[in-house]
Amino acid sequence: MVSIADYREKLFDFLLLLSSWEYRDLTQVAAHPMPLRAAQHVESTEQVPRFDNSQMDGFVVHPNDPEVVAGKPVPLLPMVAAGHNPEPLTPGFAMPIMTGAKIPDWDGPAFDDECSLCVVPVEETVAGFDDLTHVTFTPKATFEPGRFVRYRGSDIDYDEELCAVGDHLTPARLGSLASVGLTQIAVFKPLRVLVVSTGDEVCQPGLRPGAAQIYDSNTSAAVAALSAAGAHVVGTLHAPDHPDLLLDAVRSWQADDTRHADVVVSMGGISMGAREVIRMASELEVQRGVENWYGGAQSPRLPNSGMEFCRLPMQPGGPQAVGQLTGVPWVGLPGNPVSTLVSIEVLLRTSLFGAPPRNRMSVTVRTPDGESLSSPVGKTQMRFARLDADGNVRLEWSNSSHLLHMQAHATVLVMIPQDVSVIEDGDTFEALAL
């Protein structure tokens, strides 16, 4: 049994093997549907703002100028608008100024208590901008040093860290990079993923299912979840429970450079049944002496296998697999639909694809009719649920891993700890906000 935390770490190490980076224009990064991750450390060579500027539309004055007082008309210098370099402010004058415009230099004597200029907002004047020869300040006008002035470097200073390797390039972070004049940044490329569903029992939508077949719901759900996590899904395949057909299909896919995948994510075929196709494929490669580059822990049953088959103390989503088949990095997920989604959410989303972590919250659960519910001791139970208007979570849906439709309205994933055997109405647990 491998702990959830250790398996996440294993996937993160796997990610490091797969990661590659490239330079992209900030405009390309900004247009990407999911935040990309920085592949370089960036420090500022600029200050932001680049100069002192006005926070308000108003009039810039020196607060200690004895000629500038409320109730007395003060002559005006030419107005300064954003993007224009102002002339200096001289004693006895005020200067109309627009939001974002550069604060002028002071061209006057140094007062005993020298201080910075200030901006008096237009609302504290008698006539505003109606008279551009003089301004009269109201009795409520405040002449306070630095008032409504945005100081140079107050947002970003020289040598300030703008992003570190691995940081998500969120809108605010991209704006900060652009504000210092950066046009490009190194980013980790989104992993190119081939999604493979398995099983003789699975029929693709649009075809007529056999008497003992079901439609493939896993592929659509997995592609959506992986894409939302930041993966670049390059395509999908379905393979029956025949290891040669599975391996041949993936080899054929990878032979085309235009659709080549960095990693395969498969669903099904990794548990303890007699016809688990991923296990059979791994055994077949061992028999054929296929070189194994994967350095994970080896199974006693398959000492030279390129795949590591694990069981996690988690329900649903206990069986997991990671390694390589046909020389391609491979992650194997359980085949039941809810198990697949839980695995992507809890294990792959942040560890393999580097998506931003979900917000965690404490929730109070309500059980059907207030009755107790059982939970498997020794396993963290993952339950999709919906947060109601009262801030409670109602565990009204079955947790069976094949009941996908019941989870469609879920807004949280409640995590019931391993040491809990009984869930009582009103218990409090941690949950991920979906």
Short mmCIF file of C-alpha atoms in Angstrom, two decimals:
data_model
loop_
_atom_site.label_atom_id
_atom_site.label_comp_id
_atom_site.label_asym_id
_atom_site.label_seq_id
_atom_site.Cartn_x
_atom_site.Cartn_y
_atom_site.Cartn_z
CA MET A 1 0.00 0.00 0.00
CA VAL A 2 1.35 3.41 -1.03
CA SER A 3 0.14 6.54 0.77
CA ILE A 4 -1.67 9.22 -1.21
CA ALA A 5 1.05 11.75 -0.40
CA ASP A 6 3.84 9.39 -1.51
CA TYR A 7 2.05 8.62 -4.75
CA ARG A 8 1.57 12.33 -5.47
CA GLU A 9 5.32 12.75 -4.93
CA LYS A 10 5.95 9.86 -7.33
CA LEU A 11 3.81 11.56 -9.98
CA PHE A 12 5.59 14.87 -9.40
CA ASP A 13 8.96 13.15 -9.96
CA PHE A 14 7.46 11.64 -13.10
CA LEU A 15 6.47 15.13 -14.21
CA LEU A 16 10.07 16.32 -13.88
CA LEU A 17 11.13 13.57 -16.30
CA LEU A 18 8.54 14.69 -18.82
CA SER A 19 8.83 18.47 -18.50
CA SER A 20 10.13 20.61 -21.34
CA TRP A 21 10.02 24.35 -21.79
CA GLU A 22 9.98 27.02 -24.46
CA TYR A 23 9.90 30.80 -24.76
CA ARG A 24 6.49 32.28 -25.52
CA ASP A 25 5.28 35.82 -26.06
CA LEU A 26 3.32 37.17 -23.12
CA THR A 27 0.35 37.66 -25.43
CA GLN A 28 0.39 33.92 -26.24
CA VAL A 29 0.66 32.99 -22.58
CA ALA A 30 -2.18 35.34 -21.70
CA ALA A 31 -4.44 33.79 -24.36
CA HIS A 32 -3.87 30.22 -23.14
CA PRO A 33 -7.07 28.77 -21.63
CA MET A 34 -5.26 27.59 -18.48
CA PRO A 35 -2.48 29.42 -16.57
CA LEU A 36 0.89 28.15 -17.80
CA ARG A 37 3.78 27.72 -15.37
CA ALA A 38 6.93 29.80 -15.49
CA ALA A 39 10.13 27.94 -16.36
CA GLN A 40 12.40 30.79 -15.30
CA HIS A 41 12.97 33.07 -12.34
CA VAL A 42 12.31 36.72 -13.18
CA GLU A 43 13.43 39.79 -11.23
CA SER A 44 12.50 43.33 -12.16
CA THR A 45 14.95 45.69 -13.83
CA GLU A 46 12.36 48.49 -13.64
CA GLN A 47 10.31 50.34 -11.08
CA VAL A 48 6.52 50.39 -11.27
CA PRO A 49 5.20 53.02 -11.42
CA ARG A 50 8.14 54.44 -13.38
CA PHE A 51 7.45 57.91 -11.96
CA ASP A 52 5.30 59.57 -9.32
CA ASN A 53 1.82 60.01 -10.77
CA SER A 54 -1.63 61.22 -9.80
CA GLN A 55 -4.19 58.90 -8.30
CA MET A 56 -7.03 61.36 -8.97
CA ASP A 57 -8.27 64.00 -11.37
CA GLY A 58 -7.53 67.22 -9.55
CA PHE A 59 -4.93 69.90 -8.93
CA VAL A 60 -1.34 69.37 -7.85
CA VAL A 61 0.09 71.84 -5.34
CA HIS A 62 2.82 72.11 -2.75
CA PRO A 63 1.10 71.64 0.63
CA ASN A 64 3.38 74.22 2.28
CA ASP A 65 3.03 76.91 -0.37
CA PRO A 66 1.68 79.92 1.59
CA GLU A 67 -0.13 81.22 -1.52
CA VAL A 68 -2.22 78.08 -1.83
CA VAL A 69 -5.06 78.29 0.67
CA ALA A 70 -8.76 77.47 0.68
CA GLY A 71 -11.15 80.19 -0.49
CA LYS A 72 -8.53 82.12 -2.45
CA PRO A 73 -8.26 81.89 -6.27
CA VAL A 74 -4.95 80.27 -7.20
CA PRO A 75 -3.57 80.81 -10.73
CA LEU A 76 -3.11 77.71 -12.85
CA LEU A 77 -0.25 76.39 -14.96
CA PRO A 78 -1.03 74.34 -18.11
CA MET A 79 -2.93 71.12 -17.54
CA VAL A 80 -0.97 67.85 -17.56
CA ALA A 81 -2.65 64.77 -19.01
CA ALA A 82 -1.54 61.14 -18.79
CA GLY A 83 1.33 60.43 -21.15
CA HIS A 84 2.62 64.02 -21.24
CA ASN A 85 5.67 65.38 -19.46
CA PRO A 86 4.66 68.38 -17.27
CA GLU A 87 6.52 71.59 -16.79
CA PRO A 88 7.76 72.25 -13.23
CA LEU A 89 5.33 73.52 -10.58
CA THR A 90 6.28 76.98 -9.39
CA PRO A 91 5.38 78.73 -6.10
CA GLY A 92 1.99 80.41 -5.97
CA PHE A 93 0.50 78.19 -8.70
CA ALA A 94 -1.53 75.00 -8.98
CA MET A 95 -1.56 72.61 -11.92
CA PRO A 96 -4.61 70.73 -13.24
CA ILE A 97 -3.70 67.04 -13.47
CA MET A 98 -5.44 63.91 -14.76
CA THR A 99 -5.38 60.43 -13.25
CA GLY A 100 -2.13 58.66 -14.15
CA ALA A 101 -0.36 61.84 -15.23
CA LYS A 102 3.20 62.45 -14.08
CA ILE A 103 3.63 64.60 -10.97
CA PRO A 104 5.68 67.70 -11.90
CA ASP A 105 8.96 68.63 -10.31
CA TRP A 106 8.89 71.42 -7.70
CA ASP A 107 10.66 74.52 -8.93
CA GLY A 108 10.65 76.58 -5.80
CA PRO A 109 12.41 77.17 -2.48
CA ALA A 110 12.91 74.41 0.03
CA PHE A 111 10.67 74.90 3.04
CA ASP A 112 11.87 74.21 6.54
CA ASP A 113 9.79 71.03 6.64
CA GLU A 114 10.37 69.98 3.03
CA CYS A 115 7.78 67.50 1.83
CA SER A 116 6.30 66.08 -1.36
CA LEU A 117 3.62 67.58 -3.53
CA CYS A 118 -0.02 66.54 -3.22
CA VAL A 119 -3.12 66.28 -5.38
CA VAL A 120 -6.33 67.96 -4.30
CA PRO A 121 -9.24 66.15 -5.98
CA VAL A 122 -11.56 68.10 -8.24
CA GLU A 123 -14.42 67.47 -5.80
CA GLU A 124 -12.68 69.78 -3.29
CA THR A 125 -12.79 72.79 -5.60
CA VAL A 126 -15.50 75.37 -6.29
CA ALA A 127 -15.64 75.17 -10.09
CA GLY A 128 -13.56 72.12 -10.98
CA PHE A 129 -12.13 72.32 -14.50
CA ASP A 130 -14.67 74.90 -15.72
CA ASP A 131 -12.12 77.71 -15.24
CA LEU A 132 -8.61 76.79 -16.43
CA THR A 133 -7.08 80.13 -15.37
CA HIS A 134 -7.70 79.88 -11.62
CA VAL A 135 -8.88 77.33 -9.07
CA THR A 136 -10.57 78.03 -5.76
CA PHE A 137 -10.37 75.30 -3.14
CA THR A 138 -13.30 74.69 -0.80
CA PRO A 139 -12.93 74.84 3.01
CA LYS A 140 -12.93 71.00 3.00
CA ALA A 141 -9.83 70.85 0.80
CA THR A 142 -6.93 68.99 2.42
CA PHE A 143 -3.31 69.91 1.69
CA GLU A 144 -1.46 66.84 2.93
CA PRO A 145 2.01 65.80 1.70
CA GLY A 146 1.81 62.89 -0.74
CA ARG A 147 -1.99 62.82 -0.78
CA PHE A 148 -3.30 60.98 -3.85
CA VAL A 149 0.22 60.50 -5.21
CA ARG A 150 1.29 57.07 -6.48
CA TYR A 151 5.00 56.93 -5.75
CA ARG A 152 7.61 55.56 -8.13
CA GLY A 153 8.40 51.92 -7.31
CA SER A 154 5.48 51.58 -4.90
CA ASP A 155 4.20 48.48 -6.76
CA ILE A 156 7.44 46.96 -8.04
CA ASP A 157 10.97 47.96 -7.08
CA TYR A 158 14.31 47.14 -8.65
CA ASP A 159 15.36 43.47 -8.26
CA GLU A 160 11.96 42.46 -6.89
CA GLU A 161 10.95 38.87 -7.70
CA LEU A 162 8.15 38.79 -10.25
CA CYS A 163 7.89 35.02 -10.58
CA ALA A 164 9.75 31.86 -9.62
CA VAL A 165 10.15 28.60 -11.53
CA GLY A 166 6.87 26.72 -11.33
CA ASP A 167 4.69 29.74 -10.53
CA HIS A 168 1.39 29.86 -12.36
CA LEU A 169 1.22 32.79 -14.73
CA THR A 170 -2.04 34.22 -13.47
CA PRO A 171 -3.55 37.40 -14.95
CA ALA A 172 -2.04 39.58 -12.22
CA ARG A 173 1.41 37.98 -12.61
CA LEU A 174 1.31 38.40 -16.39
CA GLY A 175 0.30 42.03 -15.95
CA SER A 176 3.22 42.56 -13.59
CA LEU A 177 5.64 41.06 -16.11
CA ALA A 178 4.27 43.29 -18.86
CA SER A 179 4.46 46.35 -16.59
CA VAL A 180 8.27 46.11 -16.52
CA GLY A 181 8.46 45.81 -20.30
CA LEU A 182 8.89 42.05 -20.61
CA THR A 183 7.69 40.60 -23.92
CA GLN A 184 8.59 36.90 -23.51
CA ILE A 185 8.95 34.34 -20.75
CA ALA A 186 10.05 30.72 -20.57
CA VAL A 187 7.13 28.42 -19.77
CA PHE A 188 6.72 24.71 -19.24
CA LYS A 189 4.95 23.19 -22.21
CA PRO A 190 1.58 21.63 -21.36
CA LEU A 191 1.95 17.85 -21.42
CA ARG A 192 0.61 16.29 -24.61
CA VAL A 193 -1.68 13.47 -23.50
CA LEU A 194 -3.10 10.47 -25.34
CA VAL A 195 -6.21 9.20 -23.53
CA VAL A 196 -6.78 5.44 -23.84
CA SER A 197 -9.90 3.62 -22.68
CA THR A 198 -9.76 -0.16 -22.38
CA GLY A 199 -12.04 -3.16 -22.12
CA ASP A 200 -14.03 -5.59 -24.25
CA GLU A 201 -17.11 -4.39 -22.42
CA VAL A 202 -16.82 -0.84 -23.75
CA CYS A 203 -18.53 0.38 -26.92
CA GLN A 204 -17.91 3.80 -28.42
CA PRO A 205 -20.89 6.18 -28.59
CA GLY A 206 -22.45 6.09 -32.03
CA LEU A 207 -21.94 2.35 -32.44
CA ARG A 208 -24.40 -0.38 -31.53
CA PRO A 209 -23.38 -2.01 -28.25
CA GLY A 210 -23.34 -5.78 -27.88
CA ALA A 211 -25.60 -7.54 -25.41
CA ALA A 212 -22.90 -7.32 -22.71
CA GLN A 213 -21.40 -3.93 -23.58
CA ILE A 214 -21.79 -0.41 -22.25
CA TYR A 215 -21.08 2.94 -23.88
CA ASP A 216 -17.71 4.55 -23.12
CA SER A 217 -18.38 7.42 -20.70
CA ASN A 218 -14.84 7.49 -19.36
CA THR A 219 -13.16 9.03 -22.40
CA SER A 220 -15.32 12.16 -22.55
CA ALA A 221 -15.18 12.67 -18.79
CA ALA A 222 -11.42 12.11 -18.62
CA VAL A 223 -10.64 14.39 -21.58
CA ALA A 224 -12.68 17.18 -19.97
CA ALA A 225 -11.03 16.72 -16.56
CA LEU A 226 -7.51 16.47 -17.98
CA SER A 227 -8.01 19.52 -20.20
CA ALA A 228 -9.32 21.49 -17.22
CA ALA A 229 -6.15 20.49 -15.36
CA GLY A 230 -4.00 22.00 -18.11
CA ALA A 231 -3.21 18.95 -20.24
CA HIS A 232 -3.10 19.19 -24.02
CA VAL A 233 -5.11 16.14 -25.07
CA VAL A 234 -3.84 15.19 -28.54
CA GLY A 235 -6.28 12.34 -29.09
CA THR A 236 -8.12 9.29 -27.80
CA LEU A 237 -7.96 5.56 -28.45
CA HIS A 238 -9.92 2.53 -27.34
CA ALA A 239 -8.26 -0.86 -26.92
CA PRO A 240 -9.93 -4.20 -26.20
CA ASP A 241 -8.59 -6.58 -23.56
CA HIS A 242 -5.80 -7.76 -25.83
CA PRO A 243 -2.30 -6.53 -24.91
CA ASP A 244 -0.84 -6.79 -28.44
CA LEU A 245 -3.66 -4.68 -29.88
CA LEU A 246 -3.20 -2.11 -27.12
CA LEU A 247 0.55 -1.82 -27.66
CA ASP A 248 0.24 -1.76 -31.46
CA ALA A 249 -2.38 1.00 -31.33
CA VAL A 250 -0.18 3.22 -29.16
CA ARG A 251 2.93 2.55 -31.27
CA SER A 252 1.00 3.49 -34.39
CA TRP A 253 -0.21 6.68 -32.77
CA GLN A 254 3.27 7.67 -31.62
CA ALA A 255 4.77 7.00 -35.04
CA ASP A 256 3.02 10.12 -36.34
CA ASP A 257 5.09 13.09 -35.13
CA THR A 258 2.20 15.50 -35.66
CA ARG A 259 0.18 13.82 -32.89
CA HIS A 260 2.96 12.43 -30.71
CA ALA A 261 2.05 12.32 -26.99
CA ASP A 262 4.32 12.99 -24.02
CA VAL A 263 2.33 10.63 -21.81
CA VAL A 264 -0.51 8.12 -22.08
CA VAL A 265 -3.32 8.23 -19.52
CA SER A 266 -5.36 5.02 -19.63
CA MET A 267 -8.49 3.94 -17.80
CA GLY A 268 -9.02 0.37 -16.66
CA GLY A 269 -6.93 -2.77 -16.82
CA ILE A 270 -4.80 -2.23 -13.70
CA SER A 271 -6.69 -3.99 -10.89
CA MET A 272 -6.47 -7.61 -9.70
CA GLY A 273 -8.70 -9.34 -12.28
CA ALA A 274 -7.60 -12.14 -14.58
CA ARG A 275 -7.84 -9.99 -17.74
CA GLU A 276 -6.35 -6.65 -16.76
CA VAL A 277 -4.99 -5.46 -20.11
CA ILE A 278 -2.40 -2.96 -18.79
CA ARG A 279 -0.96 -5.63 -16.52
CA MET A 280 -1.00 -8.13 -19.40
CA ALA A 281 0.76 -5.63 -21.66
CA SER A 282 3.43 -5.05 -19.03
CA GLU A 283 3.92 -8.81 -18.60
CA LEU A 284 4.20 -9.16 -22.38
CA GLU A 285 6.95 -6.57 -22.54
CA VAL A 286 8.82 -8.33 -19.72
CA GLN A 287 8.63 -11.61 -21.68
CA ARG A 288 9.93 -9.86 -24.79
CA GLY A 289 12.80 -8.25 -22.91
CA VAL A 290 11.72 -4.70 -23.67
CA GLU A 291 14.14 -2.22 -22.11
CA ASN A 292 12.73 -0.54 -19.01
CA TRP A 293 13.82 3.03 -18.34
CA TYR A 294 11.34 3.65 -15.55
CA GLY A 295 13.09 3.72 -12.20
CA GLY A 296 10.08 3.15 -9.94
CA ALA A 297 9.72 0.41 -7.35
CA GLN A 298 9.46 -3.02 -8.94
CA SER A 299 6.67 -5.49 -8.27
CA PRO A 300 7.73 -8.94 -6.98
CA ARG A 301 5.30 -10.36 -9.51
CA LEU A 302 6.93 -8.43 -12.37
CA PRO A 303 10.53 -7.72 -11.28
CA ASN A 304 11.54 -6.20 -14.65
CA SER A 305 8.29 -4.45 -15.43
CA GLY A 306 8.21 -0.94 -16.79
CA MET A 307 4.96 -0.35 -14.91
CA GLU A 308 4.54 0.04 -11.17
CA PHE A 309 1.14 -1.11 -9.94
CA CYS A 310 0.07 0.40 -6.63
CA ARG A 311 -2.85 0.33 -4.26
CA LEU A 312 -3.67 3.55 -2.44
CA PRO A 313 -5.70 3.86 0.78
CA MET A 314 -8.39 5.75 -1.11
CA GLN A 315 -11.96 4.97 -2.11
CA PRO A 316 -12.79 5.23 -4.92
CA GLY A 317 -9.53 5.25 -6.90
CA GLY A 318 -7.45 2.69 -4.99
CA PRO A 319 -5.70 0.93 -7.92
CA GLN A 320 -3.12 3.11 -9.70
CA ALA A 321 -0.22 2.52 -12.08
CA VAL A 322 2.69 4.56 -13.39
CA GLY A 323 5.69 3.82 -15.58
CA GLN A 324 6.17 3.08 -19.26
CA LEU A 325 4.81 0.86 -22.02
CA THR A 326 6.15 0.74 -25.58
CA GLY A 327 8.74 3.24 -24.35
CA VAL A 328 6.03 5.81 -23.69
CA PRO A 329 5.48 7.37 -20.24
CA TRP A 330 2.24 5.93 -18.93
CA VAL A 331 -0.22 6.62 -16.10
CA GLY A 332 -2.91 4.03 -15.49
CA LEU A 333 -6.17 4.93 -13.75
CA PRO A 334 -8.96 2.65 -12.52
CA GLY A 335 -11.76 2.03 -14.99
CA ASN A 336 -14.92 2.98 -13.13
CA PRO A 337 -15.98 6.51 -14.15
CA VAL A 338 -16.10 8.09 -10.70
CA SER A 339 -12.77 6.42 -9.79
CA THR A 340 -11.26 7.96 -12.91
CA LEU A 341 -12.47 11.47 -12.05
CA VAL A 342 -11.41 11.20 -8.41
CA SER A 343 -7.95 10.03 -9.50
CA ILE A 344 -7.51 12.95 -11.88
CA GLU A 345 -8.76 15.43 -9.28
CA VAL A 346 -6.83 14.15 -6.28
CA LEU A 347 -3.65 12.77 -7.89
CA LEU A 348 -2.99 14.00 -11.41
CA ARG A 349 -4.36 17.52 -11.44
CA THR A 350 -1.62 19.23 -9.44
CA SER A 351 1.11 16.57 -9.22
CA LEU A 352 1.34 15.63 -12.90
CA PHE A 353 -0.09 18.66 -14.69
CA GLY A 354 0.84 21.40 -12.21
CA ALA A 355 -2.64 22.92 -12.06
CA PRO A 356 -3.30 25.45 -9.28
CA PRO A 357 -4.45 23.69 -6.11
CA ARG A 358 -8.14 23.72 -5.27
CA ASN A 359 -9.39 25.85 -2.42
CA ARG A 360 -9.91 23.78 0.71
CA MET A 361 -12.77 24.37 3.09
CA SER A 362 -14.28 22.89 6.22
CA VAL A 363 -17.82 21.62 5.64
CA THR A 364 -20.56 20.25 7.85
CA VAL A 365 -22.15 17.13 6.40
CA ARG A 366 -25.81 16.20 6.56
CA THR A 367 -26.71 12.54 6.15
CA PRO A 368 -29.96 11.20 4.67
CA ASP A 369 -32.67 11.41 7.39
CA GLY A 370 -29.93 12.20 9.92
CA GLU A 371 -28.85 8.57 10.04
CA SER A 372 -25.27 7.34 10.37
CA LEU A 373 -23.27 6.31 7.29
CA SER A 374 -20.38 3.87 7.24
CA SER A 375 -16.90 4.68 5.94
CA PRO A 376 -14.10 2.17 5.30
CA VAL A 377 -11.46 2.27 8.04
CA GLY A 378 -7.95 2.59 6.63
CA LYS A 379 -9.08 4.38 3.47
CA THR A 380 -9.71 8.05 2.74
CA GLN A 381 -13.19 8.12 1.31
CA MET A 382 -13.71 10.68 -1.46
CA ARG A 383 -17.33 11.77 -1.90
CA PHE A 384 -18.63 14.18 -4.49
CA ALA A 385 -21.34 16.36 -2.96
CA ARG A 386 -23.13 19.66 -3.33
CA LEU A 387 -22.81 22.62 -0.98
CA ASP A 388 -26.26 23.98 -0.14
CA ALA A 389 -27.35 27.56 0.61
CA ASP A 390 -26.84 26.99 4.36
CA GLY A 391 -23.20 26.05 3.85
CA ASN A 392 -23.86 22.37 4.58
CA VAL A 393 -23.00 19.38 2.42
CA ARG A 394 -25.66 16.74 1.99
CA LEU A 395 -24.34 13.21 1.46
CA GLU A 396 -27.43 12.06 -0.40
CA TRP A 397 -25.73 10.41 -3.33
CA SER A 398 -24.37 6.87 -3.38
CA ASN A 399 -20.59 6.67 -3.42
CA SER A 400 -20.53 3.69 -5.77
CA SER A 401 -17.82 4.28 -8.37
CA HIS A 402 -20.04 3.57 -11.40
CA LEU A 403 -22.72 6.17 -10.59
CA LEU A 404 -21.37 9.01 -12.70
CA HIS A 405 -24.60 10.91 -13.34
CA MET A 406 -25.22 11.35 -9.61
CA GLN A 407 -21.98 13.34 -9.38
CA ALA A 408 -22.85 15.76 -12.19
CA HIS A 409 -24.16 18.44 -9.80
CA ALA A 410 -21.28 18.18 -7.32
CA THR A 411 -19.59 21.39 -6.18
CA VAL A 412 -17.22 19.90 -3.59
CA LEU A 413 -15.22 16.72 -3.03
CA VAL A 414 -15.49 15.74 0.62
CA MET A 415 -12.51 13.86 2.09
CA ILE A 416 -13.44 11.46 4.91
CA PRO A 417 -10.26 10.58 6.86
CA GLN A 418 -8.91 7.03 7.11
CA ASP A 419 -9.62 6.72 10.82
CA VAL A 420 -13.36 7.47 10.48
CA SER A 421 -15.62 4.41 10.40
CA VAL A 422 -18.97 6.16 10.98
CA ILE A 423 -20.17 9.46 9.51
CA GLU A 424 -22.65 11.18 11.79
CA ASP A 425 -25.05 13.93 10.81
CA GLY A 426 -23.33 17.24 11.65
CA ASP A 427 -19.75 15.94 11.42
CA THR A 428 -17.19 18.35 9.97
CA PHE A 429 -14.68 17.34 7.28
CA GLU A 430 -12.31 18.98 4.84
CA ALA A 431 -13.44 19.38 1.22
CA LEU A 432 -12.05 20.59 -2.09
CA ALA A 433 -14.07 23.28 -3.86
CA LEU A 434 -14.61 22.09 -7.43
#
